[in-house]
Coordinates of C-alpha atoms in Angstrom, one line a residue:
M1 CA -37.1 -21.4 -23.7
S2 CA -33.8 -20.3 -22.7
E3 CA -33.3 -18.6 -19.1
R4 CA -33.3 -15.1 -20.7
E5 CA -36.8 -15.6 -22.3
Q6 CA -38.1 -16.6 -19.0
P7 CA -40.3 -13.9 -17.6
E8 CA -39.6 -11.8 -14.3
T9 CA -41.8 -13.6 -12.3
T10 CA -39.8 -17.0 -12.4
R11 CA -36.9 -15.4 -10.4
P12 CA -36.6 -16.0 -6.9
A13 CA -38.2 -13.1 -4.8
V14 CA -35.4 -13.2 -2.0
T15 CA -31.6 -13.4 -2.7
P16 CA -30.3 -16.2 -0.8
P17 CA -27.8 -14.7 2.1
R18 CA -24.1 -14.9 1.8
S19 CA -22.6 -17.6 3.4
V20 CA -21.5 -16.6 6.9
P21 CA -19.3 -18.7 9.4
D22 CA -21.0 -20.9 11.5
T23 CA -20.8 -19.2 15.2
P24 CA -19.8 -21.7 17.7
A25 CA -22.9 -22.5 19.7
S26 CA -21.0 -21.8 23.3
A27 CA -20.8 -18.1 22.4
P28 CA -23.4 -16.1 24.3
G29 CA -25.5 -14.3 22.2
A30 CA -25.0 -15.6 18.9
P31 CA -28.0 -15.4 16.4
P32 CA -29.6 -18.7 15.4
A33 CA -27.8 -20.3 12.4
G34 CA -29.1 -19.7 8.8
L35 CA -30.5 -16.0 9.9
R36 CA -28.8 -12.5 8.9
R37 CA -26.4 -11.1 11.6
E38 CA -27.6 -7.8 13.0
L39 CA -24.8 -5.1 12.6
P40 CA -23.0 -4.2 16.1
A41 CA -23.4 -1.0 17.8
E42 CA -20.1 0.3 16.6
V43 CA -19.3 0.2 12.8
P44 CA -15.9 -1.5 12.4
P45 CA -13.3 0.3 10.3
A46 CA -13.5 -0.2 6.7
A47 CA -11.7 -3.1 5.2
P48 CA -8.4 -1.9 3.3
R49 CA -8.6 -1.1 0.0
T50 CA -6.3 -2.5 -2.9
A51 CA -4.8 -0.8 -5.5
Y52 CA -7.9 -0.9 -7.8
G53 CA -10.1 0.6 -4.8
R54 CA -11.9 -2.7 -4.0
T55 CA -11.3 -5.1 -1.3
G56 CA -9.5 -8.1 -2.1
A57 CA -11.5 -10.9 -3.6
S58 CA -9.2 -13.5 -1.8
E59 CA -9.8 -11.9 1.8
A60 CA -11.6 -14.1 3.9
P61 CA -14.7 -12.6 5.7
R62 CA -13.8 -11.2 8.9
T63 CA -15.7 -12.2 12.3
T64 CA -17.1 -9.4 14.2
H65 CA -16.9 -9.8 18.0
P66 CA -18.7 -7.7 20.4
P67 CA -16.4 -5.0 21.9
Q68 CA -14.2 -5.9 24.7
V69 CA -14.5 -3.8 28.0
S70 CA -11.1 -2.0 28.3
Q71 CA -9.2 -3.2 31.5
K72 CA -8.0 -0.6 34.0
P73 CA -4.1 -0.1 33.5
Q74 CA -1.8 -1.7 35.9
A75 CA -0.3 0.9 38.6
S76 CA 3.2 0.3 37.4
E77 CA 2.4 1.2 33.7
A78 CA 2.8 4.9 33.0
P79 CA 0.3 6.6 30.5
A80 CA 2.0 6.7 27.0
A81 CA 3.1 10.1 26.1
G82 CA 1.4 11.5 23.2
G83 CA -2.0 10.4 24.0
P84 CA -5.2 12.1 22.9
G85 CA -5.2 15.8 24.1
E86 CA -1.9 15.5 25.7
P87 CA 1.1 16.5 23.8
G88 CA 4.4 14.4 24.2
L89 CA 6.7 15.8 26.6
T90 CA 10.4 16.0 25.5
G91 CA 13.4 15.7 27.6
R92 CA 14.0 19.7 27.9
R93 CA 10.6 19.8 29.1
R94 CA 10.7 17.0 31.7
L95 CA 14.0 18.9 33.1
V96 CA 12.2 22.2 33.0
N97 CA 9.5 20.6 35.2
G98 CA 11.7 18.9 37.6
L99 CA 13.5 22.0 38.4
W100 CA 10.9 24.6 38.5
P101 CA 9.1 25.4 40.9
P102 CA 12.0 24.9 43.2
R103 CA 11.6 22.2 46.3
V104 CA 13.6 23.7 49.2
T105 CA 14.1 21.0 52.1
R106 CA 15.1 22.2 55.6
A107 CA 18.3 20.7 55.3
Q108 CA 19.1 22.5 52.1
L109 CA 18.3 25.5 53.9
I110 CA 20.5 25.0 56.7
V111 CA 23.3 24.1 54.6
A112 CA 22.7 27.1 52.8
L113 CA 22.7 29.2 56.0
L114 CA 25.9 27.8 57.1
L115 CA 27.8 28.3 53.9
F116 CA 26.8 32.0 53.9
G117 CA 28.0 32.3 57.5
L118 CA 31.3 31.0 56.5
G119 CA 31.7 33.1 53.4
F120 CA 30.7 36.2 55.3
G121 CA 33.4 35.3 58.1
L122 CA 36.3 34.5 55.2
A123 CA 35.4 38.2 53.7
V124 CA 35.9 40.1 57.2
Q125 CA 39.0 38.0 57.6
V126 CA 40.3 39.1 54.3
A127 CA 39.3 42.5 54.9
S128 CA 41.1 43.0 58.0
T129 CA 44.3 41.5 56.8
S130 CA 44.4 43.9 53.7
D131 CA 43.9 46.7 56.1
T132 CA 46.9 45.6 58.3
D133 CA 48.9 45.0 55.3
S134 CA 48.4 48.5 54.0
A135 CA 49.3 49.9 57.2
L136 CA 52.4 48.0 57.2
R137 CA 53.0 48.9 53.7
G138 CA 53.4 52.6 54.2
A139 CA 55.7 52.2 57.0
R140 CA 59.6 53.0 56.8
Q141 CA 62.2 50.4 56.6
E142 CA 63.6 51.0 60.2
D143 CA 60.2 50.9 61.6
L144 CA 59.7 47.7 59.9
V145 CA 63.0 46.3 61.3
R146 CA 62.4 47.7 65.0
I147 CA 58.6 46.2 64.9
L148 CA 60.2 42.9 63.6
D149 CA 63.0 42.7 66.3
E150 CA 60.3 43.5 69.1
L151 CA 58.1 40.8 68.0
D152 CA 61.0 38.5 67.9
D153 CA 61.9 39.4 71.3
R154 CA 58.5 39.1 72.6
T155 CA 58.0 35.8 71.1
E156 CA 61.4 34.4 72.8
R157 CA 60.3 35.8 76.4
L158 CA 56.8 34.3 76.0
E159 CA 58.7 30.9 74.7
D160 CA 60.9 31.2 78.1
E161 CA 58.1 31.9 80.1
K162 CA 55.9 29.0 78.9
Q163 CA 59.0 26.8 79.3
G164 CA 59.2 27.7 82.9
L165 CA 55.5 27.3 83.5
E166 CA 55.6 23.7 82.2
K167 CA 58.8 22.9 84.4
Q168 CA 56.9 24.0 87.5
R169 CA 53.7 21.7 86.5
E170 CA 56.0 18.9 85.7
E171 CA 57.4 19.4 89.3
L172 CA 54.2 19.5 91.1
E173 CA 53.0 16.6 89.1
N174 CA 56.3 14.4 89.8
S175 CA 57.3 15.6 93.4
S176 CA 56.5 13.1 96.0
D177 CA 55.9 15.9 98.5
Q178 CA 53.7 18.5 96.6
A179 CA 53.3 20.7 99.8
E180 CA 57.2 20.9 100.3
E181 CA 57.3 21.8 96.3
A182 CA 54.6 24.3 96.5
R183 CA 56.5 26.1 99.6
R184 CA 59.9 26.1 97.5
Q185 CA 58.2 27.6 94.8
T186 CA 56.4 30.2 96.8
I187 CA 59.9 31.2 98.3
E188 CA 61.1 31.4 94.9
K189 CA 58.3 33.7 93.8
E190 CA 58.7 35.9 96.7
R191 CA 62.3 36.3 95.8
Q192 CA 61.3 37.4 92.3
L193 CA 58.7 39.8 93.5
G194 CA 61.2 41.3 95.9
V195 CA 63.8 42.0 93.1
L196 CA 60.7 43.6 91.1
A197 CA 59.9 45.6 94.2
G198 CA 63.3 46.5 95.1
T199 CA 63.6 45.1 98.4
V200 CA 66.0 42.2 97.4
A201 CA 69.5 42.5 95.9
A202 CA 69.7 41.3 92.4
Q203 CA 72.5 40.2 90.0
G204 CA 72.9 39.0 86.6
P205 CA 73.7 39.8 82.7
G206 CA 72.8 43.3 81.6
I207 CA 74.2 46.5 80.3
E208 CA 75.5 49.5 81.8
M209 CA 74.9 52.8 80.5
T210 CA 76.8 56.4 81.3
I211 CA 75.4 59.7 80.2
E212 CA 77.8 62.6 80.3
D213 CA 75.9 65.9 80.4
T214 CA 78.6 68.6 80.4
K215 CA 76.2 71.3 78.8
G216 CA 73.5 70.7 81.4
T217 CA 70.7 69.9 78.7
V218 CA 69.9 66.4 79.8
E219 CA 66.3 66.8 81.5
S220 CA 64.3 64.4 83.5
D221 CA 62.0 63.3 81.0
M222 CA 64.8 62.0 78.8
L223 CA 66.0 59.8 81.3
L224 CA 62.5 58.7 82.1
D225 CA 61.9 57.8 78.3
A226 CA 65.5 55.8 78.7
I227 CA 64.0 53.7 81.7
Q228 CA 60.6 53.1 79.7
E229 CA 62.7 52.0 76.9
L230 CA 64.4 49.5 79.0
R231 CA 61.4 48.3 80.5
A232 CA 59.7 47.6 77.1
A233 CA 62.9 45.7 76.3
G234 CA 62.8 43.2 79.1
A235 CA 65.0 44.9 82.0
E236 CA 64.2 43.2 85.4
A237 CA 66.0 45.5 87.8
I238 CA 67.6 49.1 87.2
Q239 CA 69.6 51.4 89.4
V240 CA 70.2 54.9 88.4
N241 CA 73.2 56.3 90.6
G242 CA 72.5 54.3 93.8
V243 CA 68.7 54.6 93.7
R244 CA 66.7 51.7 92.8
V245 CA 64.2 52.3 90.0
V246 CA 60.7 50.5 90.8
A247 CA 57.0 50.7 89.5
G248 CA 56.5 54.0 91.5
T249 CA 59.5 55.8 90.7
Y250 CA 59.1 59.5 89.6
L251 CA 61.5 61.7 88.3
S252 CA 61.6 65.5 88.2
D253 CA 64.1 68.4 87.2
A254 CA 66.4 69.9 89.9
D255 CA 68.7 72.7 90.3
G256 CA 72.0 71.3 88.1
G257 CA 70.4 68.0 87.9
V258 CA 67.7 65.3 88.2
S259 CA 65.5 64.4 91.2
V260 CA 64.5 60.3 91.5
D261 CA 62.2 59.9 94.0
G262 CA 63.1 62.7 96.1
N263 CA 66.9 61.9 95.8
K264 CA 69.0 64.5 93.5
I265 CA 71.5 62.8 91.3
K266 CA 74.1 64.7 89.0
S267 CA 75.9 63.9 85.8
P268 CA 77.3 61.4 84.8
Y269 CA 74.2 59.5 85.0
R270 CA 75.2 55.7 85.6
F271 CA 72.4 53.0 84.7
K272 CA 73.0 49.4 86.0
V273 CA 70.5 47.4 84.0
I274 CA 69.8 43.6 84.5
G275 CA 68.2 41.7 81.4
K276 CA 69.1 40.0 78.2
P277 CA 72.0 42.1 76.8
Q278 CA 70.8 41.3 73.2
D279 CA 67.8 42.9 73.9
L280 CA 68.7 45.9 75.7
E281 CA 71.4 47.5 73.7
P282 CA 69.3 47.4 70.3
A283 CA 66.2 48.9 72.2
L284 CA 68.5 52.0 73.2
N285 CA 70.5 52.3 69.8
I286 CA 67.2 52.3 67.6
P287 CA 66.9 55.2 65.0
G288 CA 65.2 58.0 66.6
G289 CA 65.7 56.4 70.1
V290 CA 67.3 57.2 73.3
V291 CA 70.7 57.4 72.3
Q292 CA 70.2 59.6 69.3
T293 CA 68.0 61.9 71.4
L294 CA 70.5 62.5 74.1
E295 CA 73.2 63.1 71.3
K296 CA 71.5 65.5 69.7
E297 CA 71.4 67.4 73.1
Q298 CA 75.0 67.3 72.9
A299 CA 75.5 64.4 75.7
T300 CA 77.9 61.6 75.3
V301 CA 76.3 58.1 75.9
T302 CA 78.3 54.7 76.3
V303 CA 76.6 51.5 76.5
E304 CA 78.4 48.2 77.2
R305 CA 77.4 44.8 77.7
T306 CA 78.3 42.5 80.8
D307 CA 77.6 38.8 81.9
K308 CA 77.4 40.3 85.7
I309 CA 75.8 43.4 87.0
V310 CA 74.8 43.9 90.6
V311 CA 72.0 46.1 91.5
D312 CA 72.3 46.2 95.5
A313 CA 70.3 49.7 96.0
L314 CA 67.3 48.6 98.2
R315 CA 64.0 50.2 98.7
A316 CA 62.1 49.7 102.2
P317 CA 59.1 47.9 101.9
K318 CA 56.1 50.1 102.6
R319 CA 52.9 48.6 103.7
P320 CA 50.0 50.0 102.1
D321 CA 47.6 52.0 103.9
Y322 CA 44.3 50.5 102.7
A323 CA 44.8 47.7 100.5
R324 CA 44.8 44.4 102.2
S325 CA 45.2 40.8 101.0
S326 CA 41.9 39.0 100.0
S327 CA 43.6 35.7 100.3
R328 CA 42.7 33.7 103.8

């Protein structure tokens, strides 16, 4: 009887198990040989299918290992971008996260305050310079020339004074007998103060100015303006018709002339002035100055430079009634 004719009862009741690779005996928890393997707790992923929708027949059976416990990531390893639940950060997003919110340190705040103060100071300086420039821009050409001349003269006088002080300092430092040098400088200073106070005669270069007033129109305030202009130009000693002009000199109108410190003088008025001629003469001849004002009053004014002017009119020294020297 063929196999097809045999009854169903002759077939084995249990299908023989598929061959499973032997599990090494040393693996913990391995099932006994010859028994069917139990499915693990987690179902492994399905095997890749072929073009016909079935697993390849030539693939070797896979050995299922127990799930391994995930190790803790090292501190140096950064979490992968685009993990589950977290979208990947682009370069622009990382730049925005680094710049905002801003993190300001104390050093950055101090530098910002210093830069703000510097900018404010520069703005104020530029504004003040602009105001000065606008004021000078509206002045006349004659006024600008006069201002420049006065600035040049003042600068030159200050430079001369600076050189004199430096020379005195060097003499004091290099002198073998400093006490004697100090005494000599004290005497020289006393003579200079005597010239200014009018108690000592003086001589030096300067100018002579003569005012002829034939109409009697020259008044005391015009002569006072001439004295003030000469002082502003650097005059060191002034004498008018034999009267020494000092700091406390006053002028007033008198019958047929002018009174200087109570001394009546008449035309012509002769001024003897010691100073730098190159500064004194232009100060009198500036547009709208002393000479033009006197000429409008029909007076004749002549100014001459000379290398030697002698101012010999003296004033008696006056002792103050209340002021006393505070030096001891």
